[in-house]
Amino acid sequence: MAIQVFADEELARLREFPDISREELFRFFTLTPADIAFLTPGRGRGPAERLGLSVALCALPWLGFVPDKVAGTPAVAVARLAEQLKVDASLIRSYGKRAQTRTEHLRLAAQYPGWRSGTAMELKELDEILLARAMEHDSPTLLFRLGCEYLLSARVIRPSPDTVVRRVVHAHEQAQRETYDRLAHELTPGRCAELDGLLVTDSSIRMSRLRWLSTGPVEASAAAVRNEVEKLGFLRGLGADTLDMSVLPAERRRFLATLGRRLTGQALERRDPERRYPILLTVLAQSGTDVLDEVVALFDQSLSAKFSAAENRMLAELAERGKTGEDRQALLDELLSIIIDPQIPDEDVGGLIRGEGIGWERLRAAKAQAKPRLPRDHGHLAALDTSYSYLRKFTPAVLSAVRFAGGTTATELLIAVDMLRELNATGRRKVFDDAPTGFVPTKWRGYPEEARKSGNAVAYRHYWELCVLLGLRDWLRTGDVYVPGSRRYADPAAYLLTPDQWEPQRAEFCRLVGKPADPAQALAALTDEWGAAVGELEQVLAAGDGPVRLDEAGDLVISPLTAEDIPTEAIALKAELTEMLPFAPIVSLLIELDKRTGYLDCFTHAGGKQTRTPELKRNLIAILLAGATNLGLTRMADATGISYDILSWTQEWYVREETLRAANLAIIGYHQRLPLTSIFGAGTLSSSDGQRFPTRGKSTTARTVPQFFADQGLSTYTHVTDQHTTYGTKIIVTTRREAHYVLDEILGNATDLPITEHATDTHGITLVNFALFDLLGMQLSPRIRDLGKITLYRPGPRADAEARFPHAGPLLTRKLNLDLIAEHYDDLLRLAGSLKFGHATASLLVGKLSASGRQNALAAALKEYGAMRRTVYAARYLSDPDYRRKISRQLNKGESIHALKRGLIYAHDGAFRARHLEAQTEQAWCLTLATNAVIAWTTEYYGLAVEQMRRQGRRIDDDVLAHISPAHSENINFFGAIEVDIDAELAALGPTGYRPLRVRDTLF
């Protein structure tokens, strides 16, 4: 059984001492005075016995067991213990020749700090822990590690690896049986037959239904919407919408669904029924939610595409109307010049207009050219009406398949949706006389009213139906209308902790973020902070001669910051370091970095398979490079000589977002520990920005934006620390607001970096973000374009603000609604707490709250709070030029990372060719991982070069080093032949484990 989990050499390693890090060395191999007293020679022990016993004493809290080969203890650990005991470290080789001595010392080392051997009771508790974890995680190696961590925390000496492995395998098999038993009530004979039918090729679609369900759309078209609606109907026919999978832990459901989507139909058919049916049932349930979300998303995207096209037509018509109206405009100018001229008597005005001044001919021609007056929206809805027949190809199907719900504010719209659904079902053409219109925006009301007055029932139906569809789209975005059973378009209240859930967590949340629970106390502190910030701005404006000042009209003038002076020493030092750093192909760099970080071990098999072939790391590096450089698997197979089938299989089962994230964290963690890293930044500040890439082929994430792309493109939204590493990457639609995604990666940040402040450009800010950052105990620090034109707020009357701050007071043009904030303060904390505790995704909530109107009281209170926070920030930002430079410097770090990525993703003109979001996300993470590898490698070799310079007597100040960016690619070759030979690369590193630095002014 053990060999199925670990290879023989892996089992052997589990019995021995592993390598030890610097942190572990100091943490576990530092003896206290009590420890030394315990090891005293007065107990009849010689130096070798004392040294061996001290190893056992330190190994237990480090590993949870003491390896038999005590002589294999890491040399640095032995040397550290020998120094503290004042004995010869070489004596460790003569220790423990008698097994009885080692056994007795293990007993003493365990008894002293309270460790115990595993009895039947402890092992039973281990079995229960393993079963609970096995219901969440299907990886035996992970279960083995979790089991060892439990034994370590319980101070139970770990038994042999074979014993633990047997219990892991037993728990693994028991979890599979438990999974089946919990779902047995759903697995009736009829249901099982339907599930088996998913694996059979359907001649009507030329593929199995399982593959059909797992294949997402690549464009937002009427045909794509209808196809997803068909999937939804098929799933509901199988009862997917009524399945209750809550009997399984969320991680178990996620694992089974991932497995089901990756396995072929033949592979699933070969699985035992106890294994096959839970997998298929989980895929069915997840597909029910995913397809429902996809239907609504495609409805929004398809309708919005025609809405945008109608806007473009409207603008073109307005431009043409402007051109044809030039003569009428010229005539109007001449008329006005005659009419308002005081030198022309009133009785002569008519003659001049009709006579030789202008003449009847021009007047009649202008009258003939007259066009009807435009409606309030300048004809936008009328332009959309030309796409009415296209919209009818899919909107009836969506309304028939999807049920909508909402609050009282959405009552009229929901009634209208039900009526439209009935009109579609019955084929009735005329709108019901009592059909509501209160939901129609003011700018569009003229269309249906005019059609009703003229008796044009067809036009009225068109305009009323378009208003219903657009209203439904907009209210789905705000959350005022939601879709039961959906995840992305669910009731916004479902994203928040319930009052009962919030009550016991309020105090803990307030402690974590440093906020008072009492609204009066919170508003008093906020008002004081506002007064201090505006006071600082008042002093700057009173001086009147700085870069931030008031002009003669009292308007705010903000002079741009001068370019930051980079010390000449830093420029010269960067050139020296570049000459000293070795040259390395990108493939060699990835191999070398894995030796020190082990990041390739983070790529685990999606199905829990444990055996790892010797070629796996080679294949993984080729796949990472294929994504990062944009070569793709086909060209990478040609370049490396590795079979395309092997690369494709490895990518399918090992390379996915979760493993890429884990590998990226391993590299970031290593980079954090490098001596030079802390000079770049403290790790508390980060920034985020979007980077645009062109796309090839159709994709639901791609958009046409002429100012950025020749055809279509997408954006990657990345989060970068002040230490130059990227800890978050997300694919977003270029036309969507970046501000919605700012908090996602910060709240999901799994690094050890304590991010407390975050910078963005103008695209990353909303009032909602200002409020949420503060409520979460962080600072949003954006660089705002046209900062002097934003609205600034005051908590009290205008007269009080201007009396207190004569210069800054007049700039505070709006009064805050503090009563609204106080009334909803606990709900604001509950909203932030829902994000903090992972109950909701920030981008979903921020998007809905930002789009919500003033009728949503919570959104209105949040925006009021955000307005106050933005005013405080703006006042401080304007008052401190050093702070402004700090924010610009951080944003520039993000730009340098973008430039490095542009250099890496060189193939195929840097265009993403993957069509589905999952594959695009994986490629973005491959690019991020390779970028971070370059950053970590360069930082490390910069450090080695600086250390060598200092040993030679050079003085190099940290202040100078802080200006040198490791986003540096001059010493790394991204191009040329790609040969993934791990053994040869590692052998070339030499005894130090590093490449030799180059001698200056030479090429080698």
PDB file of N, CA and C in Angstrom, residues 172-229:
ATOM      1  N   HIS A 172      -8.339   7.472   2.888  1.00  0.00           N
ATOM      2  CA  HIS A 172      -8.649   7.825   1.505  1.00  0.00           C
ATOM      3  C   HIS A 172      -9.762   6.935   0.959  1.00  0.00           C
ATOM      4  N   GLU A 173      -9.648   5.630   1.186  1.00  0.00           N
ATOM      5  CA  GLU A 173     -10.672   4.701   0.709  1.00  0.00           C
ATOM      6  C   GLU A 173     -11.982   4.885   1.467  1.00  0.00           C
ATOM      7  N   GLN A 174     -11.872   5.167   2.761  1.00  0.00           N
ATOM      8  CA  GLN A 174     -13.077   5.373   3.580  1.00  0.00           C
ATOM      9  C   GLN A 174     -13.819   6.629   3.134  1.00  0.00           C
ATOM     10  N   ALA A 175     -13.055   7.673   2.741  1.00  0.00           N
ATOM     11  CA  ALA A 175     -13.675   8.918   2.270  1.00  0.00           C
ATOM     12  C   ALA A 175     -14.438   8.684   0.975  1.00  0.00           C
ATOM     13  N   GLN A 176     -13.910   7.819   0.108  1.00  0.00           N
ATOM     14  CA  GLN A 176     -14.622   7.511  -1.124  1.00  0.00           C
ATOM     15  C   GLN A 176     -15.933   6.793  -0.831  1.00  0.00           C
ATOM     16  N   ARG A 177     -15.892   5.854   0.103  1.00  0.00           N
ATOM     17  CA  ARG A 177     -17.131   5.163   0.482  1.00  0.00           C
ATOM     18  C   ARG A 177     -18.101   6.122   1.149  1.00  0.00           C
ATOM     19  N   GLU A 178     -17.578   7.008   2.010  1.00  0.00           N
ATOM     20  CA  GLU A 178     -18.434   7.981   2.696  1.00  0.00           C
ATOM     21  C   GLU A 178     -19.098   8.926   1.701  1.00  0.00           C
ATOM     22  N   THR A 179     -18.343   9.339   0.688  1.00  0.00           N
ATOM     23  CA  THR A 179     -18.902  10.212  -0.352  1.00  0.00           C
ATOM     24  C   THR A 179     -20.083   9.543  -1.034  1.00  0.00           C
ATOM     25  N   TYR A 180     -19.899   8.284  -1.409  1.00  0.00           N
ATOM     26  CA  TYR A 180     -20.982   7.552  -2.073  1.00  0.00           C
ATOM     27  C   TYR A 180     -22.181   7.381  -1.144  1.00  0.00           C
ATOM     28  N   ASP A 181     -21.920   7.051   0.112  1.00  0.00           N
ATOM     29  CA  ASP A 181     -23.023   6.835   1.061  1.00  0.00           C
ATOM     30  C   ASP A 181     -23.834   8.115   1.261  1.00  0.00           C
ATOM     31  N   ARG A 182     -23.165   9.260   1.319  1.00  0.00           N
ATOM     32  CA  ARG A 182     -23.898  10.508   1.537  1.00  0.00           C
ATOM     33  C   ARG A 182     -24.765  10.876   0.339  1.00  0.00           C
ATOM     34  N   LEU A 183     -24.374  10.418  -0.840  1.00  0.00           N
ATOM     35  CA  LEU A 183     -25.141  10.748  -2.047  1.00  0.00           C
ATOM     36  C   LEU A 183     -26.048   9.607  -2.496  1.00  0.00           C
ATOM     37  N   ALA A 184     -26.066   8.524  -1.734  1.00  0.00           N
ATOM     38  CA  ALA A 184     -26.793   7.329  -2.164  1.00  0.00           C
ATOM     39  C   ALA A 184     -28.274   7.618  -2.407  1.00  0.00           C
ATOM     40  N   HIS A 185     -28.868   8.529  -1.614  1.00  0.00           N
ATOM     41  CA  HIS A 185     -30.292   8.812  -1.791  1.00  0.00           C
ATOM     42  C   HIS A 185     -30.593   9.460  -3.140  1.00  0.00           C
ATOM     43  N   GLU A 186     -29.595  10.085  -3.750  1.00  0.00           N
ATOM     44  CA  GLU A 186     -29.787  10.697  -5.072  1.00  0.00           C
ATOM     45  C   GLU A 186     -29.524   9.699  -6.201  1.00  0.00           C
ATOM     46  N   LEU A 187     -28.816   8.622  -5.898  1.00  0.00           N
ATOM     47  CA  LEU A 187     -28.361   7.708  -6.950  1.00  0.00           C
ATOM     48  C   LEU A 187     -29.344   6.557  -7.117  1.00  0.00           C
ATOM     49  N   THR A 188     -30.540   6.887  -7.558  1.00  0.00           N
ATOM     50  CA  THR A 188     -31.537   5.871  -7.879  1.00  0.00           C
ATOM     51  C   THR A 188     -31.132   5.176  -9.188  1.00  0.00           C
ATOM     52  N   PRO A 189     -31.687   4.017  -9.479  1.00  0.00           N
ATOM     53  CA  PRO A 189     -31.349   3.342 -10.749  1.00  0.00           C
ATOM     54  C   PRO A 189     -31.596   4.240 -11.968  1.00  0.00           C
ATOM     55  N   GLY A 190     -32.693   4.972 -11.951  1.00  0.00           N
ATOM     56  CA  GLY A 190     -32.974   5.860 -13.077  1.00  0.00           C
ATOM     57  C   GLY A 190     -31.944   6.974 -13.201  1.00  0.00           C
ATOM     58  N   ARG A 191     -31.545   7.560 -12.047  1.00  0.00           N
ATOM     59  CA  ARG A 191     -30.548   8.622 -12.070  1.00  0.00           C
ATOM     60  C   ARG A 191     -29.200   8.079 -12.556  1.00  0.00           C
ATOM     61  N   CYS A 192     -28.840   6.894 -12.118  1.00  0.00           N
ATOM     62  CA  CYS A 192     -27.565   6.303 -12.537  1.00  0.00           C
ATOM     63  C   CYS A 192     -27.552   6.048 -14.042  1.00  0.00           C
ATOM     64  N   ALA A 193     -28.684   5.613 -14.589  1.00  0.00           N
ATOM     65  CA  ALA A 193     -28.759   5.389 -16.034  1.00  0.00           C
ATOM     66  C   ALA A 193     -28.587   6.710 -16.784  1.00  0.00           C
ATOM     67  N   GLU A 194     -29.183   7.781 -16.242  1.00  0.00           N
ATOM     68  CA  GLU A 194     -29.033   9.094 -16.878  1.00  0.00           C
ATOM     69  C   GLU A 194     -27.583   9.571 -16.806  1.00  0.00           C
ATOM     70  N   LEU A 195     -26.934   9.319 -15.685  1.00  0.00           N
ATOM     71  CA  LEU A 195     -25.539   9.726 -15.550  1.00  0.00           C
ATOM     72  C   LEU A 195     -24.653   8.948 -16.520  1.00  0.00           C
ATOM     73  N   ASP A 196     -24.912   7.658 -16.674  1.00  0.00           N
ATOM     74  CA  ASP A 196     -24.147   6.872 -17.644  1.00  0.00           C
ATOM     75  C   ASP A 196     -24.384   7.380 -19.058  1.00  0.00           C
ATOM     76  N   GLY A 197     -25.587   7.889 -19.302  1.00  0.00           N
ATOM     77  CA  GLY A 197     -25.892   8.420 -20.629  1.00  0.00           C
ATOM     78  C   GLY A 197     -25.076   9.649 -20.992  1.00  0.00           C
ATOM     79  N   LEU A 198     -24.562  10.348 -19.973  1.00  0.00           N
ATOM     80  CA  LEU A 198     -23.726  11.514 -20.247  1.00  0.00           C
ATOM     81  C   LEU A 198     -22.417  11.132 -20.928  1.00  0.00           C
ATOM     82  N   LEU A 199     -22.018   9.870 -20.795  1.00  0.00           N
ATOM     83  CA  LEU A 199     -20.729   9.430 -21.322  1.00  0.00           C
ATOM     84  C   LEU A 199     -20.835   8.883 -22.740  1.00  0.00           C
ATOM     85  N   VAL A 200     -22.052   8.712 -23.235  1.00  0.00           N
ATOM     86  CA  VAL A 200     -22.272   8.142 -24.571  1.00  0.00           C
ATOM     87  C   VAL A 200     -22.299   9.248 -25.602  1.00  0.00           C
ATOM     88  N   THR A 201     -21.653   9.017 -26.731  1.00  0.00           N
ATOM     89  CA  THR A 201     -21.646  10.007 -27.810  1.00  0.00           C
ATOM     90  C   THR A 201     -23.050  10.178 -28.366  1.00  0.00           C
ATOM     91  N   ASP A 202     -23.526  11.411 -28.396  1.00  0.00           N
ATOM     92  CA  ASP A 202     -24.854  11.741 -28.924  1.00  0.00           C
ATOM     93  C   ASP A 202     -24.695  12.140 -30.382  1.00  0.00           C
ATOM     94  N   SER A 203     -25.352  11.427 -31.264  1.00  0.00           N
ATOM     95  CA  SER A 203     -25.182  11.694 -32.702  1.00  0.00           C
ATOM     96  C   SER A 203     -25.661  13.086 -33.099  1.00  0.00           C
ATOM     97  N   SER A 204     -26.611  13.657 -32.357  1.00  0.00           N
ATOM     98  CA  SER A 204     -27.138  14.973 -32.730  1.00  0.00           C
ATOM     99  C   SER A 204     -26.127  16.092 -32.491  1.00  0.00           C
ATOM    100  N   ILE A 205     -25.210  15.900 -31.547  1.00  0.00           N
ATOM    101  CA  ILE A 205     -24.204  16.932 -31.277  1.00  0.00           C
ATOM    102  C   ILE A 205     -22.781  16.424 -31.535  1.00  0.00           C
ATOM    103  N   ARG A 206     -22.668  15.142 -31.939  1.00  0.00           N
ATOM    104  CA  ARG A 206     -21.390  14.528 -32.319  1.00  0.00           C
ATOM    105  C   ARG A 206     -20.356  14.539 -31.189  1.00  0.00           C
ATOM    106  N   MET A 207     -20.810  14.467 -29.988  1.00  0.00           N
ATOM    107  CA  MET A 207     -19.928  14.353 -28.818  1.00  0.00           C
ATOM    108  C   MET A 207     -20.766  13.864 -27.646  1.00  0.00           C
ATOM    109  N   SER A 208     -20.107  13.500 -26.568  1.00  0.00           N
ATOM    110  CA  SER A 208     -20.852  13.093 -25.385  1.00  0.00           C
ATOM    111  C   SER A 208     -21.478  14.316 -24.726  1.00  0.00           C
ATOM    112  N   ARG A 209     -22.563  14.100 -24.014  1.00  0.00           N
ATOM    113  CA  ARG A 209     -23.224  15.209 -23.326  1.00  0.00           C
ATOM    114  C   ARG A 209     -22.324  15.789 -22.227  1.00  0.00           C
ATOM    115  N   LEU A 210     -21.468  14.956 -21.635  1.00  0.00           N
ATOM    116  CA  LEU A 210     -20.552  15.461 -20.614  1.00  0.00           C
ATOM    117  C   LEU A 210     -19.590  16.473 -21.222  1.00  0.00           C
ATOM    118  N   ARG A 211     -19.029  16.149 -22.364  1.00  0.00           N
ATOM    119  CA  ARG A 211     -18.119  17.082 -23.031  1.00  0.00           C
ATOM    120  C   ARG A 211     -18.867  18.322 -23.500  1.00  0.00           C
ATOM    121  N   TRP A 212     -20.098  18.131 -23.955  1.00  0.00           N
ATOM    122  CA  TRP A 212     -20.919  19.260 -24.419  1.00  0.00           C
ATOM    123  C   TRP A 212     -21.176  20.231 -23.276  1.00  0.00           C
ATOM    124  N   LEU A 213     -21.482  19.695 -22.102  1.00  0.00           N
ATOM    125  CA  LEU A 213     -21.744  20.553 -20.949  1.00  0.00           C
ATOM    126  C   LEU A 213     -20.490  21.288 -20.500  1.00  0.00           C
ATOM    127  N   SER A 214     -19.329  20.678 -20.703  1.00  0.00           N
ATOM    128  CA  SER A 214     -18.073  21.267 -20.228  1.00  0.00           C
ATOM    129  C   SER A 214     -17.442  22.217 -21.237  1.00  0.00           C
ATOM    130  N   THR A 215     -18.008  22.319 -22.432  1.00  0.00           N
ATOM    131  CA  THR A 215     -17.457  23.194 -23.472  1.00  0.00           C
ATOM    132  C   THR A 215     -18.200  24.522 -23.455  1.00  0.00           C
ATOM    133  N   GLY A 216     -17.526  25.573 -23.036  1.00  0.00           N
ATOM    134  CA  GLY A 216     -18.162  26.883 -22.929  1.00  0.00           C
ATOM    135  C   GLY A 216     -18.199  27.618 -24.254  1.00  0.00           C
ATOM    136  N   PRO A 217     -18.973  28.683 -24.334  1.00  0.00           N
ATOM    137  CA  PRO A 217     -19.062  29.479 -25.559  1.00  0.00           C
ATOM    138  C   PRO A 217     -17.797  30.296 -25.785  1.00  0.00           C
ATOM    139  N   VAL A 218     -17.536  30.665 -27.030  1.00  0.00           N
ATOM    140  CA  VAL A 218     -16.370  31.493 -27.353  1.00  0.00           C
ATOM    141  C   VAL A 218     -16.783  32.866 -27.879  1.00  0.00           C
ATOM    142  N   GLU A 219     -18.071  33.118 -27.975  1.00  0.00           N
ATOM    143  CA  GLU A 219     -18.534  34.438 -28.402  1.00  0.00           C
ATOM    144  C   GLU A 219     -19.944  34.670 -27.867  1.00  0.00           C
ATOM    145  N   ALA A 220     -20.309  35.927 -27.781  1.00  0.00           N
ATOM    146  CA  ALA A 220     -21.654  36.296 -27.340  1.00  0.00           C
ATOM    147  C   ALA A 220     -22.496  36.549 -28.579  1.00  0.00           C
ATOM    148  N   SER A 221     -23.230  35.550 -29.000  1.00  0.00           N
ATOM    149  CA  SER A 221     -24.080  35.651 -30.187  1.00  0.00           C
ATOM    150  C   SER A 221     -25.423  35.022 -29.870  1.00  0.00           C
ATOM    151  N   ALA A 222     -26.377  35.248 -30.745  1.00  0.00           N
ATOM    152  CA  ALA A 222     -27.694  34.666 -30.532  1.00  0.00           C
ATOM    153  C   ALA A 222     -27.606  33.144 -30.500  1.00  0.00           C
ATOM    154  N   ALA A 223     -26.793  32.573 -31.400  1.00  0.00           N
ATOM    155  CA  ALA A 223     -26.650  31.113 -31.431  1.00  0.00           C
ATOM    156  C   ALA A 223     -26.025  30.598 -30.140  1.00  0.00           C
ATOM    157  N   ALA A 224     -25.022  31.319 -29.617  1.00  0.00           N
ATOM    158  CA  ALA A 224     -24.376  30.896 -28.375  1.00  0.00           C
ATOM    159  C   ALA A 224     -25.356  30.946 -27.209  1.00  0.00           C
ATOM    160  N   VAL A 225     -26.184  31.985 -27.151  1.00  0.00           N
ATOM    161  CA  VAL A 225     -27.167  32.090 -26.075  1.00  0.00           C
ATOM    162  C   VAL A 225     -28.152  30.931 -26.152  1.00  0.00           C
ATOM    163  N   ARG A 226     -28.641  30.656 -27.359  1.00  0.00           N
ATOM    164  CA  ARG A 226     -29.609  29.563 -27.512  1.00  0.00           C
ATOM    165  C   ARG A 226     -28.982  28.219 -27.137  1.00  0.00           C
ATOM    166  N   ASN A 227     -27.703  28.038 -27.465  1.00  0.00           N
ATOM    167  CA  ASN A 227     -27.029  26.786 -27.119  1.00  0.00           C
ATOM    168  C   ASN A 227     -26.927  26.622 -25.603  1.00  0.00           C
ATOM    169  N   GLU A 228     -26.621  27.710 -24.898  1.00  0.00           N
ATOM    170  CA  GLU A 228     -26.539  27.633 -23.439  1.00  0.00           C
ATOM    171  C   GLU A 228     -27.919  27.431 -22.819  1.00  0.00           C
ATOM    172  N   VAL A 229     -28.939  28.040 -23.410  1.00  0.00           N
ATOM    173  CA  VAL A 229     -30.308  27.823 -22.932  1.00  0.00           C
ATOM    174  C   VAL A 229     -30.704  26.363 -23.124  1.00  0.00           C
TER     175      VAL A 229
END
